[in-house]
Amino acid sequence: MTSPPITAHQTENLIDSSQKFNPTRLVDRIFKVLSLLLALSIGFVLLWITYSLLGIAFPAIAQFNLGFLTSQAWDPVQDLYGALPQIYGTIVSSIIALLFAVPLGVGVAIFLSENFLPQKILTPIAFLVELLAAIPSVVYGMWGIFVFIPFILPVLQFIHQLFGWIPLFSTSPSTRQMFATAMVLAIMILPTIIAISRDTMVSLSPALRQGAYGLGATRWETITRVLVPAGLSGIIGSVMLALGRALGETMAAAMLIGNANRINVSLFAPASTISALIANQFGEASGLQRSALFYQALILMIITLIVNMLAEVIVSRFQQVE
Amino acid sequence: MTSSPNSANSKGQSAVSQYSVAPQRQFFGNFMTGLVLFCVALALLPLASILFMVLSQGLSRLLQDFPSVFTQLPPPPLVDGGGFRNAIVGTIITSLLGALISVPVGIMAAIYTVEFGQGNRISQFVRFCTNVLSGVPSIIAGLFAYGIVVLAMGTFSATAGGVALSVLMAPIVIRTTEEGLKSIPRDVRQAIVGIGATNFQGIFSVILPAVLPFIATGVTLALARAAGETAPLLFTALFNQYDARNPLREPTATLSVLIYNYAISPFRNQNELAWAAALIVVLLILGISVISRSLTSRKVY
């Protein structure tokens, strides 16, 4: 009736009840195991993706082996395939995109993390940048077709006339080409670089800034010699993530790059990337050609995996320093 | 030092501001400020142009034939008018299918890594896999769904599209849910243990309700991503000129694939429809991210 203090007898009871069948504990056990299984399923999906790509790519892997990586052929009639032009296009377009996007993005991130403007103006700009990161790549691609390429072609024509003797600019700018595609990619990855670099710069300890000012450094000396070096790994991490996005980007590349399955030295000529090739050819492909496309996808997956893991390592090292 | 103490005193204030920064240092500062302002202008210009073009081009088509864009089917080439009723429905169906798969898995995975795993080997491994998965190119998610769903079912379908999207959505749900779970104070967990509740009871009756705003944020962000993704749908949901009678087993039109098809088409009417569809998608994403912002601000703890 009244509740007596806990006795040994009762604790014994408790232990007993845990050993007997107890629906509450059973549910708890099931719940824990279920959550463990679903957590592990994330890793399982990664393996499954690799396995399913490998499975369909197998005929092409068996036929072309590693020679696939260095062959320039893409001939559905004779069933001869290679990936070199696409690997070249994927890497070169991403690197050019980074050359544009990194200085711009880091500059904007510095601007947004300093107090050049009142917070009231900076917050909407930061929101706008985040919104732009969410705009689908197909919209960037369409903007590239109808707005950017018509706008940039005369500029590229001018560059071609001035620097045409350099092999990189040696062909007359085509309406679908590597260089303009890379510039659109740069615009696409800008928000990623800005957002993460800004977060890094904002989260730096205020003591760094105060110390630098205390020693008599100007604002820009503080930024270039203290803040940027302190946030460097965060910035590099953002660049790596952006590189991963540029490498895997499909829609903008498929719409703008021109799908030429050969290597052109000139950046103003049509080119191809792995994802653009898949997007353009997968619909009509079958047999060995489809298999070769999956082989290319496998290569893309490995490239982006390496880049993203590097980004992961760099960012996590930064977090540990903090 | 050579000047008399009197004059130094009288001009003390100005002397400091004159000599504290050497001219070349001042120039460096001004130069860098100018350079950064130039960067901001150069970066914001294209971004502003995209927003402006989507708004102006999309609005002009939307206002031109207002309700019919939402109620009619996509037009064949060289036919005027038309809309994208089926694509709107298809985008909603594929996104929801993606959420149906990714949300339960994502929430449970996050519960394991934060509540049960608490930083052990397995939860570190799961977190690593989540990060890797979020970096998988979206077209590879599409090929994966093609391999496991389309080949197995023998047909393109919204189901396959949903599977492809779920691969991209799960990491987003996991991350935001984890963030929410970590924000719960230790006292709450101790209280749960203190009243003798099992993990299951504690999580379902106390922790999950408190984390709900975070979960909702994750789900809306994932939906926003799904609404805009094109590459994973190209070979899974494919496209459909008409309404899919049974989307689960039939090719299904989506807004993003419609934008792709009609943007590269040579016909003016289809180009215009692509802009209108782009506006709808951007507004959808904007709306969703505003909702998610207001949700996160409603924190319990």
Coordinates of C-alpha atoms in Angstrom, one line a residue:
Chain A
M1 CA 0.0 0.0 0.0
T2 CA 2.6 2.5 1.1
S3 CA 5.8 2.4 -1.0
P4 CA 8.6 0.9 1.1
P5 CA 12.2 1.9 0.4
I6 CA 13.9 -0.1 -2.3
T7 CA 14.9 -3.5 -1.0
A8 CA 17.2 -6.1 -2.2
H9 CA 14.2 -8.2 -3.0
Q10 CA 12.9 -5.6 -5.4
T11 CA 16.2 -5.1 -7.2
E12 CA 16.2 -8.9 -7.6
N13 CA 12.8 -8.5 -9.1
L14 CA 14.1 -5.9 -11.6
I15 CA 16.9 -8.2 -12.7
D16 CA 14.4 -11.1 -13.0
S17 CA 12.1 -9.1 -15.1
S18 CA 14.9 -8.2 -17.5
Q19 CA 15.6 -11.8 -18.0
K20 CA 12.0 -12.9 -18.5
F21 CA 10.1 -12.1 -21.6
N22 CA 9.4 -8.3 -21.4
P23 CA 7.7 -6.6 -24.3
T24 CA 9.1 -3.2 -23.5
R25 CA 12.7 -4.4 -23.4
L26 CA 12.1 -6.5 -26.6
V27 CA 10.9 -3.4 -28.4
D28 CA 13.9 -1.5 -27.2
R29 CA 16.3 -4.2 -28.3
I30 CA 14.6 -4.4 -31.8
F31 CA 14.7 -0.6 -32.1
K32 CA 18.4 -0.5 -31.3
V33 CA 19.2 -3.3 -33.8
L34 CA 17.0 -1.7 -36.4
S35 CA 18.7 1.6 -36.1
L36 CA 22.1 -0.1 -36.3
L37 CA 21.1 -1.9 -39.4
L38 CA 19.8 1.2 -41.1
A39 CA 22.9 3.1 -40.1
L40 CA 25.0 0.4 -41.7
S41 CA 22.8 0.5 -44.7
I42 CA 24.4 3.8 -45.7
G43 CA 27.7 2.1 -46.0
F44 CA 26.0 -0.9 -47.7
V45 CA 24.4 1.5 -50.3
L46 CA 27.9 2.8 -51.2
L47 CA 29.1 -0.7 -51.7
W48 CA 26.0 -1.6 -53.7
I49 CA 26.5 1.4 -56.0
T50 CA 30.0 0.4 -56.7
Y51 CA 29.0 -3.3 -57.2
S52 CA 26.1 -2.5 -59.5
L53 CA 28.3 -0.2 -61.6
L54 CA 31.0 -2.8 -61.7
G55 CA 28.4 -5.5 -62.7
I56 CA 27.1 -3.7 -65.8
A57 CA 30.5 -2.3 -66.7
F58 CA 32.1 -5.7 -66.5
P59 CA 31.9 -6.6 -70.3
A60 CA 33.6 -3.4 -71.2
I61 CA 36.2 -3.8 -68.4
A62 CA 36.9 -7.4 -69.7
Q63 CA 37.2 -6.2 -73.3
F64 CA 39.2 -3.0 -72.9
N65 CA 40.9 -3.4 -69.6
L66 CA 43.1 -0.5 -68.5
G67 CA 43.7 0.5 -72.1
F68 CA 40.2 2.1 -71.9
L69 CA 41.8 4.9 -69.8
T70 CA 44.2 5.9 -72.6
S71 CA 42.2 5.2 -75.7
Q72 CA 40.6 8.1 -77.6
A73 CA 38.2 5.9 -79.6
W74 CA 34.4 6.2 -79.2
D75 CA 33.0 4.2 -82.1
P76 CA 29.6 2.5 -81.5
V77 CA 29.7 1.1 -85.1
Q78 CA 32.9 -0.9 -84.5
D79 CA 32.2 -1.2 -80.7
L80 CA 35.5 0.4 -79.8
Y81 CA 35.5 2.6 -76.8
G82 CA 37.9 4.7 -74.7
A83 CA 37.7 7.3 -72.0
L84 CA 40.7 9.6 -72.4
P85 CA 38.8 12.6 -74.1
Q86 CA 36.2 12.5 -71.3
I87 CA 38.7 12.1 -68.5
Y88 CA 40.7 15.0 -70.0
G89 CA 37.5 17.1 -70.4
T90 CA 36.3 16.4 -66.9
I91 CA 39.5 17.3 -65.3
V92 CA 40.4 20.3 -67.5
S93 CA 37.0 21.9 -67.3
S94 CA 37.0 21.5 -63.5
I95 CA 40.5 23.0 -63.1
I96 CA 39.6 26.0 -65.3
A97 CA 36.4 26.5 -63.3
L98 CA 38.5 26.5 -60.1
L99 CA 40.9 29.0 -61.5
F100 CA 38.0 31.4 -61.9
A101 CA 36.0 30.5 -58.8
V102 CA 38.6 30.2 -56.1
P103 CA 39.9 33.8 -56.1
L104 CA 36.4 35.2 -56.6
G105 CA 34.9 33.0 -54.0
V106 CA 37.5 33.5 -51.4
G107 CA 37.4 37.3 -52.0
V108 CA 33.6 37.3 -51.5
A109 CA 33.9 35.2 -48.4
I110 CA 36.5 37.6 -46.9
F111 CA 34.2 40.5 -47.8
L112 CA 31.2 38.8 -46.2
S113 CA 33.1 37.9 -43.0
E114 CA 34.5 41.3 -42.4
N115 CA 32.6 44.4 -41.3
F116 CA 32.9 46.4 -44.6
L117 CA 29.1 46.7 -44.6
P118 CA 26.6 46.6 -41.8
Q119 CA 25.2 43.2 -40.8
K120 CA 21.8 44.2 -42.1
I121 CA 23.1 44.2 -45.7
L122 CA 25.4 41.2 -45.3
T123 CA 22.8 38.8 -44.1
P124 CA 20.6 39.1 -47.2
I125 CA 23.7 38.7 -49.4
A126 CA 24.6 35.5 -47.5
F127 CA 21.0 34.2 -47.9
L128 CA 21.1 35.0 -51.6
V129 CA 24.4 33.0 -51.9
E130 CA 22.8 30.0 -50.2
L131 CA 19.8 30.3 -52.4
L132 CA 22.0 30.2 -55.5
A133 CA 23.7 27.1 -54.2
A134 CA 20.2 25.5 -54.3
I135 CA 19.3 26.5 -57.8
P136 CA 19.3 23.4 -60.0
S137 CA 22.2 22.9 -62.4
V138 CA 19.8 22.5 -65.3
V139 CA 18.8 26.1 -64.8
Y140 CA 22.4 27.2 -64.9
G141 CA 22.7 25.2 -68.1
M142 CA 19.7 26.9 -69.6
W143 CA 21.0 30.3 -68.5
G144 CA 24.3 29.3 -70.2
I145 CA 22.6 28.5 -73.5
F146 CA 20.4 31.6 -73.7
V147 CA 22.3 34.3 -71.8
F148 CA 25.9 33.6 -71.0
I149 CA 27.3 32.1 -74.2
P150 CA 25.8 34.7 -76.5
F151 CA 27.2 37.3 -74.1
I152 CA 30.7 35.8 -73.8
L153 CA 31.3 34.8 -77.4
P154 CA 32.4 38.2 -78.6
V155 CA 34.8 38.5 -75.7
L156 CA 36.3 35.1 -76.5
Q157 CA 36.4 36.0 -80.2
F158 CA 38.5 39.0 -79.2
I159 CA 40.8 36.8 -77.1
H160 CA 41.2 34.5 -80.0
Q161 CA 42.2 37.4 -82.3
L162 CA 44.8 38.7 -79.8
F163 CA 46.2 35.4 -78.6
G164 CA 45.3 33.0 -81.4
W165 CA 49.0 32.1 -81.6
I166 CA 48.7 30.3 -78.3
P167 CA 47.5 26.8 -79.0
L168 CA 44.9 27.0 -76.1
F169 CA 43.0 29.8 -78.0
S170 CA 43.8 28.7 -81.5
T171 CA 40.4 27.9 -82.8
S172 CA 37.6 30.4 -83.5
P173 CA 35.2 30.2 -80.4
S174 CA 32.4 27.7 -81.1
T175 CA 28.9 28.1 -79.6
R176 CA 29.4 24.9 -77.6
Q177 CA 32.8 24.7 -76.1
M178 CA 35.1 23.9 -73.1
F179 CA 36.0 27.3 -72.0
A180 CA 32.5 28.8 -71.7
T181 CA 31.3 25.6 -70.0
A182 CA 34.1 25.9 -67.4
M183 CA 33.1 29.5 -66.7
V184 CA 29.5 28.4 -66.1
L185 CA 30.8 25.6 -63.9
A186 CA 32.8 28.3 -62.0
I187 CA 29.6 30.3 -61.4
M188 CA 27.9 27.2 -60.2
I189 CA 30.5 26.3 -57.6
L190 CA 31.0 29.9 -56.4
P191 CA 28.2 29.6 -53.8
T192 CA 29.8 26.5 -52.4
I193 CA 33.2 28.1 -52.0
I194 CA 31.7 31.3 -50.6
A195 CA 29.4 29.7 -48.1
I196 CA 32.0 27.3 -46.6
S197 CA 34.9 29.7 -46.6
R198 CA 32.8 32.4 -45.0
D199 CA 31.7 30.0 -42.3
T200 CA 35.3 29.2 -41.6
M201 CA 36.4 32.8 -41.5
V202 CA 33.5 33.7 -39.2
S203 CA 34.2 30.9 -36.8
L204 CA 37.9 31.8 -36.3
S205 CA 38.6 32.9 -32.7
P206 CA 38.2 36.6 -32.2
A207 CA 41.5 36.5 -30.2
L208 CA 43.4 36.1 -33.5
R209 CA 42.0 39.4 -34.9
Q210 CA 42.4 41.2 -31.6
G211 CA 46.0 40.0 -31.2
A212 CA 46.9 41.2 -34.7
Y213 CA 45.3 44.6 -34.3
G214 CA 47.0 44.9 -30.9
L215 CA 50.3 44.4 -32.6
G216 CA 49.5 47.3 -34.9
A217 CA 48.5 45.4 -38.0
T218 CA 46.1 47.0 -40.4
R219 CA 42.9 45.2 -41.4
W220 CA 44.3 43.7 -44.6
E221 CA 47.6 42.7 -42.9
T222 CA 45.4 40.9 -40.4
I223 CA 43.4 39.2 -43.1
T224 CA 46.3 38.1 -45.3
R225 CA 48.8 37.2 -42.6
V226 CA 46.7 35.9 -39.8
L227 CA 43.1 35.1 -40.7
V228 CA 43.5 33.5 -44.1
P229 CA 46.4 31.3 -42.9
A230 CA 44.4 30.3 -39.9
G231 CA 41.4 29.4 -41.9
L232 CA 43.4 27.9 -44.8
S233 CA 42.4 24.3 -44.3
G234 CA 38.7 25.3 -44.2
I235 CA 39.1 27.2 -47.4
I236 CA 41.0 24.3 -49.0
G237 CA 38.2 22.0 -47.9
S238 CA 35.6 24.2 -49.5
V239 CA 37.6 24.2 -52.7
M240 CA 37.9 20.5 -52.7
L241 CA 34.2 20.1 -52.2
A242 CA 33.6 22.5 -55.0
L243 CA 36.0 20.5 -57.2
G244 CA 34.0 17.4 -56.4
R245 CA 30.8 19.2 -57.5
A246 CA 32.4 20.5 -60.7
L247 CA 33.8 17.0 -61.6
G248 CA 30.5 15.3 -61.2
E249 CA 28.4 18.1 -62.7
T250 CA 26.2 16.7 -65.4
M251 CA 23.5 19.0 -66.7
A252 CA 25.4 22.2 -67.4
A253 CA 28.2 20.3 -69.1
A254 CA 25.8 18.2 -71.1
M255 CA 24.1 21.3 -72.4
L256 CA 27.1 23.5 -73.1
I257 CA 30.2 21.5 -73.8
G258 CA 29.4 20.3 -77.3
N259 CA 30.1 16.5 -76.9
A260 CA 33.1 16.1 -79.1
N261 CA 34.6 12.8 -78.4
R262 CA 38.2 13.8 -79.1
I263 CA 40.8 15.9 -77.4
N264 CA 41.1 19.4 -78.6
V265 CA 44.1 21.5 -77.5
S266 CA 42.1 24.6 -78.1
L267 CA 39.8 25.5 -75.1
F268 CA 37.4 27.3 -77.5
A269 CA 36.5 24.0 -79.3
P270 CA 33.8 21.5 -78.3
A271 CA 34.9 18.9 -75.8
S272 CA 33.2 16.3 -73.6
T273 CA 33.1 15.2 -70.0
I274 CA 32.3 11.8 -68.5
S275 CA 28.9 12.9 -67.1
A276 CA 28.0 14.8 -70.3
L277 CA 28.8 11.7 -72.4
I278 CA 26.6 9.5 -70.2
A279 CA 23.7 12.0 -70.2
N280 CA 23.9 12.3 -74.0
Q281 CA 24.4 8.7 -75.0
F282 CA 22.8 6.6 -72.4
G283 CA 19.3 6.8 -73.8
E284 CA 20.3 5.1 -77.1
A285 CA 23.0 2.9 -75.8
S286 CA 22.8 -0.8 -75.4
G287 CA 25.2 -3.8 -75.2
L288 CA 28.9 -3.0 -75.1
Q289 CA 28.3 0.8 -75.5
R290 CA 26.1 0.9 -72.3
S291 CA 28.7 -1.2 -70.6
A292 CA 31.4 1.3 -71.6
L293 CA 29.3 4.2 -70.3
F294 CA 29.1 2.4 -66.9
Y295 CA 32.9 1.9 -67.1
Q296 CA 33.2 5.7 -67.5
A297 CA 30.8 6.2 -64.6
L298 CA 33.0 4.0 -62.5
I299 CA 36.1 6.1 -63.4
L300 CA 34.1 9.3 -62.5
M301 CA 33.1 7.7 -59.2
I302 CA 36.7 6.9 -58.3
I303 CA 37.9 10.4 -59.2
T304 CA 35.2 12.1 -57.1
L305 CA 35.7 9.7 -54.3
I306 CA 39.3 10.5 -54.0
V307 CA 38.7 14.3 -54.1
N308 CA 35.9 14.1 -51.6
M309 CA 37.9 11.9 -49.2
L310 CA 40.8 14.4 -49.4
A311 CA 38.3 17.2 -48.6
E312 CA 37.0 15.2 -45.7
V313 CA 40.5 14.7 -44.3
I314 CA 41.4 18.3 -44.7
V315 CA 38.2 19.6 -43.1
S316 CA 38.3 17.2 -40.2
R317 CA 41.9 18.2 -39.5
F318 CA 40.8 21.8 -39.4
Q319 CA 38.1 20.9 -36.9
Q320 CA 40.6 19.2 -34.7
V321 CA 42.8 22.2 -34.6
E322 CA 39.9 24.3 -33.4
Chain B
M1 CA 61.3 63.0 -31.1
T2 CA 63.2 66.0 -32.4
S3 CA 60.1 68.2 -32.3
S4 CA 59.3 70.1 -29.1
P5 CA 57.1 68.4 -26.6
N6 CA 54.6 71.2 -26.9
S7 CA 53.9 70.9 -30.6
A8 CA 53.8 67.1 -30.3
N9 CA 51.2 67.4 -27.6
S10 CA 49.0 69.8 -29.5
K11 CA 49.1 67.7 -32.6
G12 CA 49.2 64.4 -30.8
Q13 CA 46.0 63.0 -32.2
S14 CA 46.8 63.8 -35.8
A15 CA 50.4 62.6 -35.4
V16 CA 49.2 59.2 -34.4
S17 CA 46.8 58.8 -37.3
Q18 CA 49.5 60.1 -39.7
Y19 CA 52.4 57.9 -38.7
S20 CA 50.6 54.8 -37.4
V21 CA 50.2 53.4 -41.0
A22 CA 52.9 53.9 -43.6
P23 CA 51.6 55.0 -47.0
Q24 CA 52.5 51.7 -48.7
R25 CA 50.6 49.8 -46.0
Q26 CA 47.6 52.1 -46.4
F27 CA 47.8 51.6 -50.2
F28 CA 47.9 47.9 -49.8
G29 CA 44.8 48.1 -47.7
N30 CA 42.9 50.2 -50.1
F31 CA 44.0 48.1 -53.0
M32 CA 42.8 44.9 -51.4
T33 CA 39.5 46.5 -50.4
G34 CA 39.0 47.6 -54.0
L35 CA 40.0 44.1 -55.3
V36 CA 37.5 42.4 -53.0
L37 CA 34.8 44.8 -54.0
F38 CA 35.6 43.9 -57.6
C39 CA 35.3 40.2 -56.7
V40 CA 31.9 40.8 -55.1
A41 CA 30.7 42.7 -58.1
L42 CA 32.0 40.0 -60.5
A43 CA 30.5 37.2 -58.5
L44 CA 27.1 38.7 -57.9
L45 CA 26.6 39.9 -61.5
P46 CA 26.1 36.4 -63.1
L47 CA 24.2 35.2 -60.1
A48 CA 21.9 38.2 -60.2
S49 CA 21.5 37.7 -64.0
I50 CA 20.3 34.1 -63.5
L51 CA 17.7 35.2 -61.0
F52 CA 16.6 38.1 -63.2
M53 CA 16.4 36.0 -66.3
V54 CA 14.4 33.2 -64.7
L55 CA 12.0 35.7 -63.2
S56 CA 11.5 37.8 -66.3
Q57 CA 11.4 35.0 -68.9
G58 CA 9.4 32.7 -66.7
L59 CA 6.9 35.3 -65.5
S60 CA 6.2 36.5 -69.1
R61 CA 5.2 33.0 -70.1
L62 CA 3.3 32.3 -66.9
L63 CA 1.3 35.5 -67.2
Q64 CA 0.7 35.1 -70.9
D65 CA -1.4 32.0 -70.4
F66 CA -1.8 31.8 -66.7
P67 CA -3.9 28.9 -65.7
S68 CA -3.3 26.7 -68.8
V69 CA 0.4 26.3 -68.1
F70 CA -0.6 24.4 -65.0
T71 CA -3.5 22.4 -66.5
Q72 CA -2.4 21.4 -70.0
L73 CA 0.0 18.8 -71.2
P74 CA 3.4 19.6 -72.9
P75 CA 2.9 20.6 -76.5
P76 CA 4.4 18.7 -79.5
P77 CA 7.0 20.6 -81.5
L78 CA 5.6 23.6 -83.5
V79 CA 2.4 23.7 -81.6
D80 CA 1.7 26.8 -79.6
G81 CA 0.5 26.9 -76.0
G82 CA 0.5 23.9 -73.7
G83 CA 1.6 23.5 -70.2
F84 CA 3.3 21.0 -67.9
R85 CA 0.6 19.6 -65.6
N86 CA 2.1 16.1 -65.8
A87 CA 5.6 17.3 -65.0
I88 CA 4.4 19.1 -61.8
V89 CA 2.6 16.0 -60.7
G90 CA 5.7 13.9 -61.6
T91 CA 8.1 16.1 -59.7
I92 CA 5.9 15.8 -56.6
I93 CA 5.6 12.0 -56.9
T94 CA 9.3 11.3 -57.5
S95 CA 10.3 13.7 -54.7
L96 CA 7.9 12.2 -52.2
L97 CA 9.0 8.6 -53.2
G98 CA 12.5 9.7 -52.5
A99 CA 11.5 11.1 -49.1
L100 CA 9.6 8.0 -48.3
I101 CA 12.7 5.9 -48.6
S102 CA 15.4 8.3 -47.3
V103 CA 13.6 9.9 -44.4
P104 CA 13.0 6.8 -42.2
V105 CA 16.5 5.5 -43.0
G106 CA 18.1 8.8 -42.4
I107 CA 16.4 9.4 -39.1
M108 CA 17.2 5.9 -37.8
A109 CA 20.8 6.1 -38.9
A110 CA 21.2 9.5 -37.2
I111 CA 19.6 8.0 -34.0
Y112 CA 22.1 5.2 -34.1
T113 CA 25.2 7.4 -34.6
V114 CA 24.2 9.9 -31.9
E115 CA 22.2 8.0 -29.4
F116 CA 23.5 4.4 -29.4
G117 CA 26.9 4.7 -31.2
Q118 CA 28.1 7.9 -29.5
G119 CA 31.3 8.2 -31.3
N120 CA 32.3 4.5 -31.5
R121 CA 33.9 2.9 -34.5
I122 CA 30.6 2.1 -36.2
S123 CA 29.2 5.6 -35.9
Q124 CA 32.4 7.1 -37.2
F125 CA 32.2 4.7 -40.1
V126 CA 28.6 5.6 -40.8
R127 CA 29.4 9.3 -40.6
F128 CA 32.3 8.8 -43.1
C129 CA 30.0 6.9 -45.5
T130 CA 27.4 9.7 -45.2
N131 CA 30.0 12.2 -46.2
V132 CA 31.2 10.1 -49.1
L133 CA 27.6 9.4 -50.2
S134 CA 26.8 13.1 -50.3
G135 CA 29.7 13.6 -52.7
V136 CA 28.6 10.9 -55.1
P137 CA 27.8 12.6 -58.4
S138 CA 24.1 12.7 -59.0
I139 CA 24.3 11.0 -62.4
I140 CA 25.8 8.0 -60.7
A141 CA 22.8 7.8 -58.4
G142 CA 20.8 7.7 -61.6
L143 CA 22.8 4.9 -63.1
F144 CA 22.6 3.0 -59.8
A145 CA 18.8 3.2 -59.8
Y146 CA 18.8 2.2 -63.5
G147 CA 20.9 -0.9 -62.6
I148 CA 18.8 -2.0 -59.6
V149 CA 15.3 -0.9 -60.5
V150 CA 14.9 -0.2 -64.2
L151 CA 16.6 -3.4 -65.3
A152 CA 14.7 -5.4 -62.7
M153 CA 11.3 -4.0 -63.5
G154 CA 11.9 -3.8 -67.2
T155 CA 10.5 -0.3 -67.4
F156 CA 11.4 3.3 -66.6
S157 CA 9.3 4.6 -63.7
A158 CA 8.8 7.1 -61.0
T159 CA 9.8 4.4 -58.6
A160 CA 13.3 4.2 -60.1
G161 CA 13.4 8.0 -60.0
G162 CA 12.5 8.0 -56.3
V163 CA 15.2 5.4 -55.5
A164 CA 17.8 7.5 -57.3
L165 CA 16.7 10.7 -55.5
S166 CA 16.7 8.9 -52.1
V167 CA 20.4 8.2 -52.4
L168 CA 21.0 11.9 -52.7
M169 CA 18.5 12.9 -50.0
A170 CA 19.6 10.5 -47.2
P171 CA 22.8 12.3 -46.4
I172 CA 20.9 15.6 -46.0
V173 CA 18.4 14.0 -43.6
I174 CA 21.1 12.3 -41.6
R175 CA 23.1 15.4 -41.1
T176 CA 20.3 17.7 -40.0
T177 CA 18.9 15.1 -37.7
E178 CA 22.3 14.4 -36.1
E179 CA 22.7 18.2 -35.6
G180 CA 19.3 18.2 -33.8
L181 CA 20.1 15.2 -31.6
K182 CA 23.4 16.7 -30.6
S183 CA 21.6 19.9 -29.5
I184 CA 19.7 18.1 -26.8
P185 CA 21.1 18.9 -23.4
R186 CA 22.7 16.1 -21.3
D187 CA 20.2 16.8 -18.5
V188 CA 17.3 15.6 -20.7
R189 CA 19.0 12.3 -21.3
Q190 CA 19.9 11.9 -17.7
A191 CA 16.3 12.6 -16.8
I192 CA 15.1 9.9 -19.2
V193 CA 17.4 7.3 -17.6
G194 CA 16.5 8.6 -14.2
I195 CA 12.8 7.8 -14.6
G196 CA 13.6 4.4 -15.8
A197 CA 12.5 4.7 -19.4
T198 CA 14.0 2.5 -22.0
N199 CA 16.0 4.0 -24.9
F200 CA 13.0 3.4 -27.2
Q201 CA 10.5 5.2 -24.9
G202 CA 12.9 8.1 -24.2
I203 CA 13.7 8.6 -27.9
F204 CA 10.1 8.4 -29.1
S205 CA 8.3 10.3 -26.4
V206 CA 11.0 13.0 -25.5
I207 CA 13.9 13.3 -27.9
L208 CA 12.2 12.9 -31.3
P209 CA 9.5 15.5 -30.5
A210 CA 12.2 17.9 -29.5
V211 CA 14.2 17.2 -32.6
L212 CA 11.2 17.5 -34.9
P213 CA 12.1 21.0 -36.2
F214 CA 15.5 19.8 -37.2
I215 CA 14.0 16.7 -38.9
A216 CA 11.5 18.9 -40.7
T217 CA 14.4 21.1 -41.9
G218 CA 16.3 18.2 -43.2
V219 CA 13.3 16.8 -45.0
T220 CA 12.5 20.1 -46.6
L221 CA 16.1 20.7 -47.7
A222 CA 16.2 17.2 -49.1
L223 CA 12.9 17.8 -51.0
A224 CA 14.3 21.1 -52.3
R225 CA 17.3 19.1 -53.6
A226 CA 15.1 16.4 -55.1
A227 CA 12.9 19.0 -56.9
G228 CA 15.8 20.4 -58.8
E229 CA 17.8 17.2 -59.6
T230 CA 17.8 16.3 -63.3
A231 CA 20.7 13.9 -63.9
P232 CA 19.4 11.1 -61.7
L233 CA 16.0 11.2 -63.4
L234 CA 17.2 11.1 -67.0
F235 CA 17.4 7.3 -67.1
T236 CA 15.1 6.4 -64.3
A237 CA 11.8 8.4 -64.5
L238 CA 12.7 9.3 -68.1
F239 CA 10.0 11.6 -69.5
N240 CA 6.4 11.3 -70.6
Q241 CA 4.5 13.5 -73.0
Y242 CA 1.3 12.5 -71.2
D243 CA 0.0 11.8 -67.7
A244 CA 1.4 8.7 -66.3
R245 CA -1.5 6.5 -65.4
N246 CA 0.5 4.4 -63.0
P247 CA 3.6 6.4 -62.2
L248 CA 5.0 3.6 -60.1
R249 CA 5.4 1.4 -63.3
E250 CA 5.5 4.0 -66.1
P251 CA 7.9 6.6 -67.4
T252 CA 7.0 9.9 -65.6
A253 CA 7.6 13.5 -66.6
T254 CA 9.3 15.8 -64.1
L255 CA 9.9 19.6 -64.2
S256 CA 13.7 19.3 -64.3
V257 CA 13.8 16.8 -67.1
L258 CA 11.2 18.9 -69.0
I259 CA 13.5 22.0 -68.6
Y260 CA 16.4 20.0 -70.0
N261 CA 14.5 18.6 -73.0
Y262 CA 12.9 21.9 -73.8
A263 CA 15.9 24.1 -73.2
I264 CA 18.0 22.2 -75.8
S265 CA 15.0 22.0 -78.2
P266 CA 15.1 24.3 -81.2
F267 CA 11.5 25.3 -80.9
R268 CA 10.7 28.7 -79.4
N269 CA 7.5 27.7 -77.7
Q270 CA 9.3 24.8 -75.9
N271 CA 12.1 27.1 -74.8
E272 CA 9.6 29.5 -73.3
L273 CA 8.0 26.6 -71.4
A274 CA 11.4 25.6 -70.1
W275 CA 11.9 29.1 -68.6
A276 CA 8.4 29.0 -67.0
A277 CA 9.2 25.5 -65.6
A278 CA 12.5 26.9 -64.3
L279 CA 10.7 29.7 -62.5
I280 CA 8.3 27.2 -60.9
V281 CA 11.2 25.0 -59.7
V282 CA 13.2 28.0 -58.3
L283 CA 10.1 29.3 -56.5
L284 CA 9.4 25.8 -55.1
I285 CA 13.0 25.6 -53.8
L286 CA 12.9 29.1 -52.5
G287 CA 9.6 28.5 -50.7
I288 CA 10.9 25.2 -49.2
S289 CA 14.1 26.8 -47.9
V290 CA 12.2 29.7 -46.4
I291 CA 10.0 27.2 -44.6
S292 CA 13.0 25.2 -43.4
R293 CA 14.5 28.4 -42.0
S294 CA 11.5 29.2 -40.0
L295 CA 11.4 25.6 -38.8
T296 CA 14.9 25.7 -37.4
S297 CA 14.3 28.9 -35.6
R298 CA 11.6 27.1 -33.6
K299 CA 14.1 25.2 -31.4
V300 CA 12.9 23.4 -28.3
Y301 CA 16.2 23.5 -26.4

